[in-house]
XYZ file of C-alpha atoms in Angstrom:
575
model
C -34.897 -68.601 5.071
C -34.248 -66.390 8.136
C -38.134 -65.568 7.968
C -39.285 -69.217 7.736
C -36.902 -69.694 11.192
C -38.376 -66.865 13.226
C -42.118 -68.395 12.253
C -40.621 -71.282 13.991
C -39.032 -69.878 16.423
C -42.264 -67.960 17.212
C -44.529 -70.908 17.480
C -42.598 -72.892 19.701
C -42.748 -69.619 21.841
C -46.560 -69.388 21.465
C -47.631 -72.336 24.064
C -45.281 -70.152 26.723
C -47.827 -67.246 25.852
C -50.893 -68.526 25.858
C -49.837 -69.764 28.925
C -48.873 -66.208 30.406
C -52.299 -65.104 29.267
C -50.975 -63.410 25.970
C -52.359 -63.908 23.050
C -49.933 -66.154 20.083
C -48.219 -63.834 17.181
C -50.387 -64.056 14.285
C -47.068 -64.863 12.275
C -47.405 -68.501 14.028
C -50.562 -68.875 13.069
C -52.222 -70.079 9.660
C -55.778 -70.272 8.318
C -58.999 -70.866 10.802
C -56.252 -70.634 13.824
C -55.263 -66.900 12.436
C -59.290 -66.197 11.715
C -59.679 -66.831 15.777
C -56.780 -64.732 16.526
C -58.155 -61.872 14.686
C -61.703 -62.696 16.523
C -60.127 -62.552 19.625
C -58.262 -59.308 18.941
C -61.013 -57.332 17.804
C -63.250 -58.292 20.740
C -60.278 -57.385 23.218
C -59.605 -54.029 21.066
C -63.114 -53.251 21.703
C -63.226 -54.166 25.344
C -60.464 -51.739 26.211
C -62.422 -49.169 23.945
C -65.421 -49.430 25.974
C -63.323 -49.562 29.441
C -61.955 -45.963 28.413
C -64.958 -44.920 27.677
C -66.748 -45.751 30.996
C -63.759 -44.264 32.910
C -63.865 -41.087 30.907
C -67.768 -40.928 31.997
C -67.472 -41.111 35.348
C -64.375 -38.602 35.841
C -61.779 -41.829 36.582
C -58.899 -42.330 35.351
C -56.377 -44.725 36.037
C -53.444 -42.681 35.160
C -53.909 -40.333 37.759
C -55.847 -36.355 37.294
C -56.199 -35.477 34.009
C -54.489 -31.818 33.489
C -56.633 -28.986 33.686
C -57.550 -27.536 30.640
C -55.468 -24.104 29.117
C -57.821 -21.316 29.738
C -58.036 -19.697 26.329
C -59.025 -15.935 26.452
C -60.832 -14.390 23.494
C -58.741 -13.073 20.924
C -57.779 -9.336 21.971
C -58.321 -6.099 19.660
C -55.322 -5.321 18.234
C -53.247 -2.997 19.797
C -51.840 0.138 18.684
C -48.462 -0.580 18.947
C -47.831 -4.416 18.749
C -44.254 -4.332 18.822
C -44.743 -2.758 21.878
C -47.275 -4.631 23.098
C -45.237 -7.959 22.176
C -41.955 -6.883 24.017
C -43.833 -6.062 26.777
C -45.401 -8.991 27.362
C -42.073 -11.262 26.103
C -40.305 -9.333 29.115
C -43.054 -10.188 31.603
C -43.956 -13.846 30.254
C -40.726 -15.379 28.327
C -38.124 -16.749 29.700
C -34.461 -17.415 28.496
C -33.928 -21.220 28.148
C -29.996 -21.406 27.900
C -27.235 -19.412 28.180
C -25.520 -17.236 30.838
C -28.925 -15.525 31.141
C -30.928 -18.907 31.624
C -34.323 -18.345 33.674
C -33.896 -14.786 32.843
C -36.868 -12.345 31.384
C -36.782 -12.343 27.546
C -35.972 -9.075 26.693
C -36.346 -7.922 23.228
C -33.515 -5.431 22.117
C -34.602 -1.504 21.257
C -33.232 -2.725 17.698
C -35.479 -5.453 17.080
C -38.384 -3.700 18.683
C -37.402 -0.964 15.808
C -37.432 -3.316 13.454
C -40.685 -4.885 14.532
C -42.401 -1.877 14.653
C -42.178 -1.628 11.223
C -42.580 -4.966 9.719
C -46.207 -5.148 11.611
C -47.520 -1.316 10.846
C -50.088 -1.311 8.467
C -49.972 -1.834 4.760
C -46.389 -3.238 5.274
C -47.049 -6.544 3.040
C -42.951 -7.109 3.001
C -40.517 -6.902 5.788
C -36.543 -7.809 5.148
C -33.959 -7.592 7.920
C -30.355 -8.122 7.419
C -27.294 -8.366 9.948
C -25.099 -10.870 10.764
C -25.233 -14.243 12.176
C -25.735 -14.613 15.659
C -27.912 -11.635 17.015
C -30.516 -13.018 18.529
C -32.779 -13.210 15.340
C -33.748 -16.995 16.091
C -35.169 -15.726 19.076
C -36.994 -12.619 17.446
C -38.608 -15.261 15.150
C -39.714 -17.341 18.365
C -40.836 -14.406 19.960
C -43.051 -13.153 17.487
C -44.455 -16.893 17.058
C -45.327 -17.036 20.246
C -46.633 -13.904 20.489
C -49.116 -15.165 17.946
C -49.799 -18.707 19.563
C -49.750 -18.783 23.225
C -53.104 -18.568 25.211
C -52.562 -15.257 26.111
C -50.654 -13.596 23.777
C -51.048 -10.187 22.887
C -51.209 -11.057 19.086
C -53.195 -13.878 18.921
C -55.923 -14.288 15.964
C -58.686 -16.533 15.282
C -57.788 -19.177 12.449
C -54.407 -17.294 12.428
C -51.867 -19.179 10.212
C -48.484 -19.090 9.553
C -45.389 -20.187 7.436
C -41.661 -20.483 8.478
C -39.023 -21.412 5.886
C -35.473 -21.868 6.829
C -32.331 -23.033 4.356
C -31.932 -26.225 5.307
C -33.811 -29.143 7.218
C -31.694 -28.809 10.213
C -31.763 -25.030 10.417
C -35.534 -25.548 10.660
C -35.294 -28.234 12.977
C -33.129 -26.133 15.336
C -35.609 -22.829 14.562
C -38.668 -24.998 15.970
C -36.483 -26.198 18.843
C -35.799 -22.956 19.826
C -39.477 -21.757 19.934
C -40.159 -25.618 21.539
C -37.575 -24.686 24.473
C -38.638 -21.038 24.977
C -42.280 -22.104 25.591
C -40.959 -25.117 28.011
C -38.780 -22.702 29.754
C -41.453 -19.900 30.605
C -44.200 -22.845 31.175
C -46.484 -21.511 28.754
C -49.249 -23.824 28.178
C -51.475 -24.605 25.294
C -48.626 -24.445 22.674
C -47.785 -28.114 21.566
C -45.216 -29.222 18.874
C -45.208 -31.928 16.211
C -42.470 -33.129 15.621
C -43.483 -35.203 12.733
C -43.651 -34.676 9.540
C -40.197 -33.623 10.069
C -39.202 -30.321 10.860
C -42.424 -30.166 12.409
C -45.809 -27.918 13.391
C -46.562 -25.885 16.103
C -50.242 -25.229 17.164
C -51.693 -22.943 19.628
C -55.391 -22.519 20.403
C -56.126 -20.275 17.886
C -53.240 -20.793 15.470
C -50.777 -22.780 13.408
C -47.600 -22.530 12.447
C -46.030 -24.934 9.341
C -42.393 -25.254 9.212
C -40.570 -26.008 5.858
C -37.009 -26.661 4.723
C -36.114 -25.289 1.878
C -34.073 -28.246 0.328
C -36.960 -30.715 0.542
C -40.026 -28.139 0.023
C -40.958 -26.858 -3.484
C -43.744 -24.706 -2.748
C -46.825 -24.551 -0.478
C -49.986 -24.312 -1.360
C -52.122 -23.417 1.687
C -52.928 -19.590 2.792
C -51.259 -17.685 5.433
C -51.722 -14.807 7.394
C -47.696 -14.658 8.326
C -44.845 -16.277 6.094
C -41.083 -15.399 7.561
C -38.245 -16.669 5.267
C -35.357 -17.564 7.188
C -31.802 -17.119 5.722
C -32.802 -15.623 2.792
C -30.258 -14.372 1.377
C -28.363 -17.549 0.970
C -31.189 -19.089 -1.187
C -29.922 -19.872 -4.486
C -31.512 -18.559 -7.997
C -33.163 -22.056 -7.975
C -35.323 -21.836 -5.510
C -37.681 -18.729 -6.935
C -39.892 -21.189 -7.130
C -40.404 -21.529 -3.416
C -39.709 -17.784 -2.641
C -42.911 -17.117 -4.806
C -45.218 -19.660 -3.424
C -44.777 -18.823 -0.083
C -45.189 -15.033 -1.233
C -48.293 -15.913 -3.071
C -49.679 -17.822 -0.138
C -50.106 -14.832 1.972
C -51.900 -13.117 -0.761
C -55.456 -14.605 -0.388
C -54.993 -13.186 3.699
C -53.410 -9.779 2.973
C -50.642 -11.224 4.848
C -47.200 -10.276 5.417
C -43.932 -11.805 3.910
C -40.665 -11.323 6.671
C -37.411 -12.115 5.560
C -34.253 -12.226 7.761
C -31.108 -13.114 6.689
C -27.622 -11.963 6.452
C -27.026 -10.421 2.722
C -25.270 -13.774 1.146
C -25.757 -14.052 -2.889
C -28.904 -14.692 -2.932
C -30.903 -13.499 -5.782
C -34.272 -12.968 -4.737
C -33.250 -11.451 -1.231
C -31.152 -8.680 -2.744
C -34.616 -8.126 -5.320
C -36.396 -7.680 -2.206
C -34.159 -5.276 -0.536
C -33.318 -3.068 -3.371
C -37.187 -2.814 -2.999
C -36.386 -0.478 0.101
C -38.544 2.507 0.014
C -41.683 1.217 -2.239
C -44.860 1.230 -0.686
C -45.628 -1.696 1.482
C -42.239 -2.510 1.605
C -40.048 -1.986 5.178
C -36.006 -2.777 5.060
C -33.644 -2.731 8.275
C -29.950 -3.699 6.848
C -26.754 -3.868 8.838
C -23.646 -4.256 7.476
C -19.872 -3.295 7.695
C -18.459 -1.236 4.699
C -17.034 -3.174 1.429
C -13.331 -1.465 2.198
C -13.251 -2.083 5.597
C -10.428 -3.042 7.683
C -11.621 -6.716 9.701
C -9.840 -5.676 12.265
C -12.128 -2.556 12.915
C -14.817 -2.276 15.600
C -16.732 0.188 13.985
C -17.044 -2.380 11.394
C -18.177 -4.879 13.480
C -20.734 -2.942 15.798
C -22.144 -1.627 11.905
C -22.740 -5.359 10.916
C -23.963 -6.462 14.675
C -26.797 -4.698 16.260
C -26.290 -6.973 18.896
C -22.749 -6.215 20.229
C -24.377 -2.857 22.237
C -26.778 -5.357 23.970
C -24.394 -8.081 24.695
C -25.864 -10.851 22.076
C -23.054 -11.337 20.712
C -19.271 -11.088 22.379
C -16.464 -8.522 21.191
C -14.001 -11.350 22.150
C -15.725 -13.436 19.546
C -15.092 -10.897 16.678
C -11.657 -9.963 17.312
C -10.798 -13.802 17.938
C -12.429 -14.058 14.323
C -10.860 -11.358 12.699
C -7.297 -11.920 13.705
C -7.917 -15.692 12.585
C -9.493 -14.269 8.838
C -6.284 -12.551 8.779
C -3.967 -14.764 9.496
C -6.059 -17.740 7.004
C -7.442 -16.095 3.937
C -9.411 -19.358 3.412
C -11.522 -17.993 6.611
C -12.042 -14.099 5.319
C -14.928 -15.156 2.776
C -16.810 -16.352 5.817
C -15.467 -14.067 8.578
C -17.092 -10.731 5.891
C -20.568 -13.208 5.192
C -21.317 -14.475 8.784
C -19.767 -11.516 10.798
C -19.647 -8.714 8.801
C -23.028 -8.946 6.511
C -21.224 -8.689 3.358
C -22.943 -9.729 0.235
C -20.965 -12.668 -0.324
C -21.339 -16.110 0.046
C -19.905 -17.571 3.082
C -18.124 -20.887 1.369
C -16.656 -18.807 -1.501
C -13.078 -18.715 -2.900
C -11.900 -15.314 -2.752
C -9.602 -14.176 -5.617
C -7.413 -12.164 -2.966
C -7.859 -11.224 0.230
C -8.333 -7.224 0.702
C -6.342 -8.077 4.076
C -3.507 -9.514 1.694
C -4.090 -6.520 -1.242
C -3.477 -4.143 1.562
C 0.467 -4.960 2.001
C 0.306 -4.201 -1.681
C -0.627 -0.452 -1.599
C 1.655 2.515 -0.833
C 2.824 5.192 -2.787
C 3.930 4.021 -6.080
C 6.959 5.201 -7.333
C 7.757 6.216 -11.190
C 6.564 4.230 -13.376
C 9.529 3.559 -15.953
C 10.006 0.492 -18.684
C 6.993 -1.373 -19.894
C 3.485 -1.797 -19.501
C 0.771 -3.759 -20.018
C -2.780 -2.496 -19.466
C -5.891 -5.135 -18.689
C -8.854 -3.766 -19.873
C -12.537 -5.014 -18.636
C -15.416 -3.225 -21.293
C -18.460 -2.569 -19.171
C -22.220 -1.500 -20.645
C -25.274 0.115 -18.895
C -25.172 -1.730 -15.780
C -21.617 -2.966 -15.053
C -18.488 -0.381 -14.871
C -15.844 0.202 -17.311
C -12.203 -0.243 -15.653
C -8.660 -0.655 -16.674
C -5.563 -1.276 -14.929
C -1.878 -0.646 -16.219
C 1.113 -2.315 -14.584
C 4.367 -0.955 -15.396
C 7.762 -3.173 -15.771
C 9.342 -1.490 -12.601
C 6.041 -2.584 -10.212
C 3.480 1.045 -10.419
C 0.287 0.263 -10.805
C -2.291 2.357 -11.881
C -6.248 1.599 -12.157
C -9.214 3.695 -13.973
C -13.077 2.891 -13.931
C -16.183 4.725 -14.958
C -19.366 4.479 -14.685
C -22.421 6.224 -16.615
C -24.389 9.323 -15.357
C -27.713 7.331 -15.542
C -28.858 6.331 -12.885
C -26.993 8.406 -10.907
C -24.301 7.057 -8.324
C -26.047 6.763 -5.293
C -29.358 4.694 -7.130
C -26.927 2.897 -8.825
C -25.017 2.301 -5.409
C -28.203 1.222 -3.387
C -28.885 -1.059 -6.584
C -25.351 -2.996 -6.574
C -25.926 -2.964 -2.532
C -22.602 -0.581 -1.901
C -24.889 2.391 -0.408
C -23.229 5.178 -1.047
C -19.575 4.263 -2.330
C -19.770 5.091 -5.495
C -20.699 8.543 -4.408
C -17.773 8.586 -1.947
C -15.816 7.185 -4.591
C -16.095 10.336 -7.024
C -15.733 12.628 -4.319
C -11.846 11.190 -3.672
C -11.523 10.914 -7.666
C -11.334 7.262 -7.425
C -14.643 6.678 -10.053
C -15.556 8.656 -12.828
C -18.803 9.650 -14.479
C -18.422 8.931 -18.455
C -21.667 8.706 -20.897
C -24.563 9.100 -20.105
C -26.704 5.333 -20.231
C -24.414 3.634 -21.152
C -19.845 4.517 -20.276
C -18.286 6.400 -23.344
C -15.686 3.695 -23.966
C -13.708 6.206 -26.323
C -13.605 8.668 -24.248
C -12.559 6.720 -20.899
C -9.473 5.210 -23.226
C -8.865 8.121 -24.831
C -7.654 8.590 -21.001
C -5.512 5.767 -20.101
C -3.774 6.216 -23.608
C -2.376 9.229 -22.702
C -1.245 8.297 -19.024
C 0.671 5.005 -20.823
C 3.841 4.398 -22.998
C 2.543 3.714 -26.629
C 4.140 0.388 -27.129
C 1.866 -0.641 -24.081
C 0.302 -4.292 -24.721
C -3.510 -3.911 -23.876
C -5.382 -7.072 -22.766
C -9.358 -7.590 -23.050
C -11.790 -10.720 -22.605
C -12.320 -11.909 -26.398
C -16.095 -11.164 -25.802
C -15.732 -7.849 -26.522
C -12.892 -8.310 -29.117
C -14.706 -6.349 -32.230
C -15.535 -3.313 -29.477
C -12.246 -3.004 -28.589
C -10.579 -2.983 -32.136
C -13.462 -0.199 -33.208
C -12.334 1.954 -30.154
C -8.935 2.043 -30.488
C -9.479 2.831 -34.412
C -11.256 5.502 -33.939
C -8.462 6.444 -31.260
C -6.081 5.907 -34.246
C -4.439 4.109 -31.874
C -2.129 1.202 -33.361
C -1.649 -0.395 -30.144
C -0.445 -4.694 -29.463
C -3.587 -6.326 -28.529
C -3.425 -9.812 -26.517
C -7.250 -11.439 -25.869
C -8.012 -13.762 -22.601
C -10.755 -15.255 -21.021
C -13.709 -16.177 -24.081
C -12.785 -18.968 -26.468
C -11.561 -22.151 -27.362
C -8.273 -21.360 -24.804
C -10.721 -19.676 -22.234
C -9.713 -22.275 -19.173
C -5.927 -22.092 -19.761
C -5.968 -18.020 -20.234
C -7.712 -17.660 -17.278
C -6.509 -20.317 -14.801
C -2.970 -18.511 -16.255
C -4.208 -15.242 -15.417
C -5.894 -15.784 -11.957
C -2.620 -18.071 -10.673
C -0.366 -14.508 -12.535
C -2.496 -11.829 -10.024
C -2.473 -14.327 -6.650
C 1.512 -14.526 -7.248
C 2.088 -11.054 -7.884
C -0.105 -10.063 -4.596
C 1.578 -12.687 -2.428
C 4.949 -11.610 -3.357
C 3.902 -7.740 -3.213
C 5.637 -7.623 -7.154
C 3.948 -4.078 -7.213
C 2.460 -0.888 -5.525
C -0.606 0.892 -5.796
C -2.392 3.915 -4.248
C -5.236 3.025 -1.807
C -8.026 2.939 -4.084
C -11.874 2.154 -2.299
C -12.623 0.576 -5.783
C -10.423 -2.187 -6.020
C -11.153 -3.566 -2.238
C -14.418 -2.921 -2.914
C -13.983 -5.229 -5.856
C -11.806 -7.671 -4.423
C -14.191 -8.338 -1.719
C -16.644 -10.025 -3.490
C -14.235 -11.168 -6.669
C -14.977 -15.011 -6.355
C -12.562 -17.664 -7.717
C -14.354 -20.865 -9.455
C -12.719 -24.679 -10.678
C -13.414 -26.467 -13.539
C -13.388 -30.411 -13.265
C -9.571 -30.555 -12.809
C -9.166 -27.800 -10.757
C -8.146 -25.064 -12.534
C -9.108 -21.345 -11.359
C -10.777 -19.038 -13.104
C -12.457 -15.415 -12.486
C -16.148 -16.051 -11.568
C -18.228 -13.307 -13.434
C -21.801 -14.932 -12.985
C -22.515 -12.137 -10.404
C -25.425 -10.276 -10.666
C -23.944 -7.097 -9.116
C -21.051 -6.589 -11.801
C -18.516 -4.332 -9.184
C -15.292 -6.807 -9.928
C -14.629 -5.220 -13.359
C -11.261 -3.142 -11.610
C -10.329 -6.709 -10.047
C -10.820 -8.430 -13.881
C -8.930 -5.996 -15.436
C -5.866 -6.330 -13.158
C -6.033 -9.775 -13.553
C -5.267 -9.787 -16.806
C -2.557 -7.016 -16.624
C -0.874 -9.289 -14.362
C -1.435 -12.521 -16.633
C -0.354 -10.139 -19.334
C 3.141 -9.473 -17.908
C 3.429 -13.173 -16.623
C 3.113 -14.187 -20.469
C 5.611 -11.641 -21.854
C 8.032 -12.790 -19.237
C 7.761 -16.396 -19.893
C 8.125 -15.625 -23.941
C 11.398 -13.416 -22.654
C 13.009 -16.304 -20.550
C 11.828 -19.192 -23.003
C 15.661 -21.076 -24.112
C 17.351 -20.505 -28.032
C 18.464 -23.048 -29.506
C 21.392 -22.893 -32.184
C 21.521 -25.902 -34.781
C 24.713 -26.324 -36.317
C 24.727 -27.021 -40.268
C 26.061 -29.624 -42.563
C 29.575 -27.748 -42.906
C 30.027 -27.345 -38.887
């Protein structure tokens, strides 16, 4: 119905434009009247055709000049030092579009020019840079894009392709923006933008550059002589997919894959920098320590490159840091974002290391009972064990096999050197050789504990327990969590236990590098109603010390409740 009223609407209006010289809608129009429309169209279509054409002949054109055309210089040899080359000629052609430095030169920090140096030597076929949000690497992208595309830039190729791929559609609508204002800003000409398909295509004389999202694209076919991966390390296990077709598509080029990021969780961006030292490969990482203090400015200028140059502000950070404090909701971001820790920045902590740290001191005796959480570890993951007495000491173990040793192992699990620093302070011990000696790291904490100590351990590992603690001739009370028909209730019980405990500082422990090393990446996850649980799906297993006091505190949270639960006394038939 409303269609039938605009055709009538439209034909009463079509006198009024014929009248006005305009030709009648076609929707007002039906059979040998719409045939003569179309007629008339195509011969006026044609008319203006030929009119544009005439004008184009004879150097008119009613518009005004045309534009003269972008000189475009033959593609240069390629220099000797093109990280170099392209700072120099960023400095003397860029300019900065926004900002307090707007209209400025756009210099390239010695850091990035490092960096660059590296990722474009020869045979390099992998590049991965890591630091945290906010310095400046949207602009080292644009940069080197540029460097590539513009008319006169000192990297330009002929046929030269390349690939970006950002996280998100908007984060690669805001990346081409970026390279869109810097090229507007320094009035470089010959570089236009597409904005559609969305997030767009940039084209230079001699080049191309495709821009994907990562969250609509599933892989990309066509070659490339440059691919950069933005944000890396945030995408998820199930894009692989992607991450290998854009690395394939550089293959048939003997291109060059660049990945910047900061360190997130993402799986195929910690593959790549574990990589660091294989041939062809090139890794820059900065990142504050796993223990640190987030109040610390060594911290921060470890994780931001920038801070020296003035990229980023120091008022920022410690505006940041006092908030992650003060709101532990905020730390799991404030250590992803700011500090280049290799968590993800939406996470649920378990605890705080901020909040752990009112917790340690110098124990006192530890006197009445005990209950010991025990997390088994195998070739990869370490072996720890945490025993909580009844008058609040708390004392933690964990091992770790000799093979490979602790500073491969380290660079592997993306600590550095901890584990190395670890040993050194007796905080970590070396037990087995490929896989921890389970008996003999027990045979330990029996000896430090009362024997009527309740031990706790995840059901998984239920039959290697029992065998150990056989052979150990050890009778000791046995209480299993986490795996099971009751897993959700013994560890929502046990998570809710260790948060309480911590928050009402129910105990003391030594400083110990391990357990905030631990904490800081021990991730809490719901089920459908809510309920919390330990999250062990991480590939780097380093929250075994966290999972074992987790149970020793659900441990002691159980005994109590059976110890306060009410008698009752039934009286019998004679009164």
């Amino acid at each position: 119905r409303p269609r039938e009223r605009d055709a009538r609407a439209q034909t009463r209006a079509a006198p009024g434009r014929a009248r006005c010289g305009m030709l009648p809608s076609p929707m007002a129009l039906s059979g040998a009247a719409k045939r003569e429309h179309n007629i008339r169209y195509g011969r006026a279509r044609r008319a203006r055709e030929q009119a544009r054409k005439v004008f184009s002949e004879s150097g008119a054109d009613l518009l005004g000049p045309a534009p003269a055309p972008t000189p475009t210089l033959p593609a240069p040899p390629w220099p000797s030092d093109p990280a170099g080359a392209l700072a120099a000629w960023a400095a003397a052609r860029l300019r900065v579009p926004a900002g307090r430095l707007r209209g400025q030169p756009f210099h390239l920090p010695d850091w990035q020019v490092e960096f660059l140096r590296g990722a474009l030597a020869d045979g390099v076929t992998l590049a991965c840079l890591s630091t945290a949000r906010k310095n400046g690497k949207s602009g080292l992208i644009a940069a080197l894009l540029l460097g590539f595309l513009a008319p006169d830039g000192p990297l330009r190729r002929e046929a030269w392709r390349a690939l970006v791929v950002s996280l998100t559609g908007q984060l690669a609508g805001e990346l081409r923006r970026q390279v869109e204002e810097i090229a507007e800003a320094s009035g470089l000409r010959g570089v236009s933008v597409r904005r559609s398909p969305a997030p767009g295509r940039l084209e230079g004389p001699t080049g191309s550059v495709d821009i994907l999202a990562a969250d609509k694209a599933s892989g990309h076919a066509a070659g490339a002589d440059l691919a950069i991966i933005d944000e890396a390390g945030l995408l998820s296990e199930r894009r692989r997919p992607l991450w290998d077709a854009v690395r394939t598509a550089t293959s048939g080029r003997d291109g060059r894959v660049v990945a910047i990021s900061v360190l997130g969780d993402g799986t195929m961006f910690r593959e790549a920098l574990d990589r660091d030292g294989q041939e062809g490969v090139f890794v820059r990482r900065y990142e504050a320590p796993a223990d640190c203090d987030l109040s610390d400015p060594a911290a921060w200028a470890a994780a931001n490159p920038g801070l020296a140059g003035g990229i980023k502000s120091r008022d920022y950070m410690a505006a940041a840091a006092r908030e992650a404090i003060a709101n532990p909701a905020s730390a799991a971001g404030f250590r992803s974002l700011d500090l280049n820790q290799p968590v993800a920045p939406a996470v649920e902590l378990l605890c705080d290391v901020e909040a752990w740290k009112r917790c340690e001191g110098e124990p006192g005796s530890p006197n009445g009972r005990a209950w010991v959480g025990v997390d088994l570890g195998g070739s990869t993951s370490l072996t720890a064990a945490v025993a909580l007495w009844e008058s609040g000491h708390m004392r933690c173990w964990v091992a770790i096999p000799a093979e490979p040793d602790p500073l491969t192992r380290g660079r592997r699990d993306g600590v550095g050197d901890a584990y190395v620093r670890a040993i050194d302070s007796g905080h970590l011990t070396v037990c087995g050789r490929r896989v921890t000696d389970v008996r003999a790291f027990l045979a330990g904490v029996i000896e430090e504990v009362p024997h009527d100590a309740i031990f706790g351990c995840d059901r998984y590992r239920k039959s290697e327990l029992l065998d150990v603690l056989a052979r150990l001739d050890h009778d000791a009370a046995v209480r299993w969590r986490g795996s099971g028909a009751s897993a959700t209730a013994d560890g929502a019980a046990d998570v809710r236990a260790f948060q309480r405990a911590v928050a009402r500082q129910e105990f003391t422990c030594e400083v110990n590098p391990m357990m905030r090393m631990a904490l800081s990446v021990a991730a809490v996850r719901r089920d459908a109603n809510g309920h919390p649980s330990l999250d062990k799906a991480s590939r780097d297993a380093r929250i075994d010390l966290a999972s074992a006091a987790v149970i020793a505190c659900g441990l002691r949270a159980l005994s109590r409740k059976r110890a306060e639960r009410p008698t009752f006394l039934v009286a019998g038939a004679d009164g």
